[in-house]
Amino acid sequence: MPDLPTPQDAAEATLFSECWDAVLSYADLCTGASTHARQLASEAFSLGIREARAAEAESGGRNFGRRARTPRLPRIPLLLTAVRQTTAIWEAKGQGDRLDPDLRLWLNSDQAARFSGPPLHRPLALRGLRDMQEPDAALLWLVEVEALPVTSVARRLGLDPEGAAEELHQVRGVFRDRCHRNHLDTPLSEECRSYARLLDAVTRSPAAEVPDDLSWHLARCVECAEAAACLRLAGGGLPAALAGGVIGWGGLAYLERRRRAVESGLSRGAADDDPDEPDGDAAEGRRARIGRVGLIVAAVGVSLLALAVTLAPFGEDEGSGSLEGTAGREPVGQQVPSLDPEPSSTGNGPIASSTTSPQASASHTGKTDENSGTGSASEKEPQGDSTSSAEEDGADPNPSEPAVCHARYELVNEWPDGFQATVTVKSDYALNNWRVSWTFPDGQKVTQMWDGNFDQDGSRVTASAADYNKSVAAGGSFAVGFLGSWKPGNGNAEPNEFMLNGRSCTHS
């Protein structure tokens, strides 16, 4: 694994820190394991920085000013394209087994060939962004794709925050102009060229209706459909057009990840430039108040811990399994459902869950429960085994069991034969691992998923945790995003029968 390049100054060090998060996020989408993701990110980062420094040297030195002399991609999209280039190198060297299987199919398709083919046939968004001045392109990318607040991006680029919104509006117009010019420069067929003027006119007005013949043409022509997405600035399709045209494979998944990072406060760019953060004496006062509150909370916690220790029973033999004094109460193992995924069978019989009841514990030692009046406790089924895997055998959840999670399905985007959606699950209990499943009523198929791994059996989809998001606090939530396909004749209704680790979820 190559060492990461050394920053040349403090400004570049800050830039490296901001870019690394984006590169690692995309590399994780492209690989099947976290170790491979870091290796891919490191190699791509080194490749991209070398290319950027070579371009800067060719243009006469670095220029971080408002107007750069040589148009080129900003650092983040440049490094993301380096990730794509590195995946192609891995595939050519026989290291493709480290990559996502869908990515490998894409790398060997005509779609991937467009990114390295003749310049005039490359995706229009890539050409349009590259033709802009670098600071303008950076403003557009950071706001539209990285989903950072406009004021935060303005501070980073040295712009007036109050005028940043107007600046962004102008930059969008510049991007549209570059894309329109590049579209006309593309070697188009006679049919495409006949629609070029109409396409420009229709996309300029948000309220304009697309004629039927143009709509039919856009459904069959990839290049004109890309042009329509880049030229139509209204409607919220610009981020997808940028990500898909510059990154290529996984552009929509990358968009969703970056949006979630900003919303959850995990984005380094959004956290470092909080416009509401006070400074000077106000910040000191705020930190002091936070410190006092922290001490009070700590004191209360110590008091509660001491009270719990005082009330806890002592002197009982832990191995006796005695239930004396607990008659009429339900064992703890039955009160709190087990939410950890059930261990897979290895052929030696089922493995008991960690939340077995006292009776189940006694059954492992061969003791008889004297209070129950039953026979040998070894004849009882352990509590951890009493919950069969409803996800694996397709059984309906027990309606008498209370719901332990709350699932929300969000249709993010939809097109004639595909869609993008998100499933968010809030768990009432802490999780060390999770597996969530649902049923599609109209035969939809999941084709790609991020922030989780998926398996589909007929209409039943099961999503399991990735390496980095297995743990969920009590009352916390997790989410998976995915792309899917559907047949217009069947419909694209919301899924149902949500389950978390074999137990039913409410659905909203």
mmCIF file of N, CA and C in Angstrom, residues 95 98 307:
data_model
loop_
_atom_site.group_PDB
_atom_site.id
_atom_site.type_symbol
_atom_site.label_atom_id
_atom_site.label_comp_id
_atom_site.label_asym_id
_atom_site.label_seq_id
_atom_site.Cartn_x
_atom_site.Cartn_y
_atom_site.Cartn_z
ATOM 1 N N GLN A 95 -6.786 -8.185 -9.922
ATOM 2 C CA GLN A 95 -7.182 -7.963 -8.531
ATOM 3 C C GLN A 95 -8.656 -7.592 -8.425
ATOM 4 N N ARG A 98 -11.339 -8.058 -5.413
ATOM 5 C CA ARG A 98 -11.474 -7.141 -4.283
ATOM 6 C C ARG A 98 -12.589 -6.115 -4.508
ATOM 7 N N LEU A 307 -26.725 4.203 44.198
ATOM 8 C CA LEU A 307 -28.030 3.710 44.622
ATOM 9 C C LEU A 307 -28.284 2.304 44.087
#
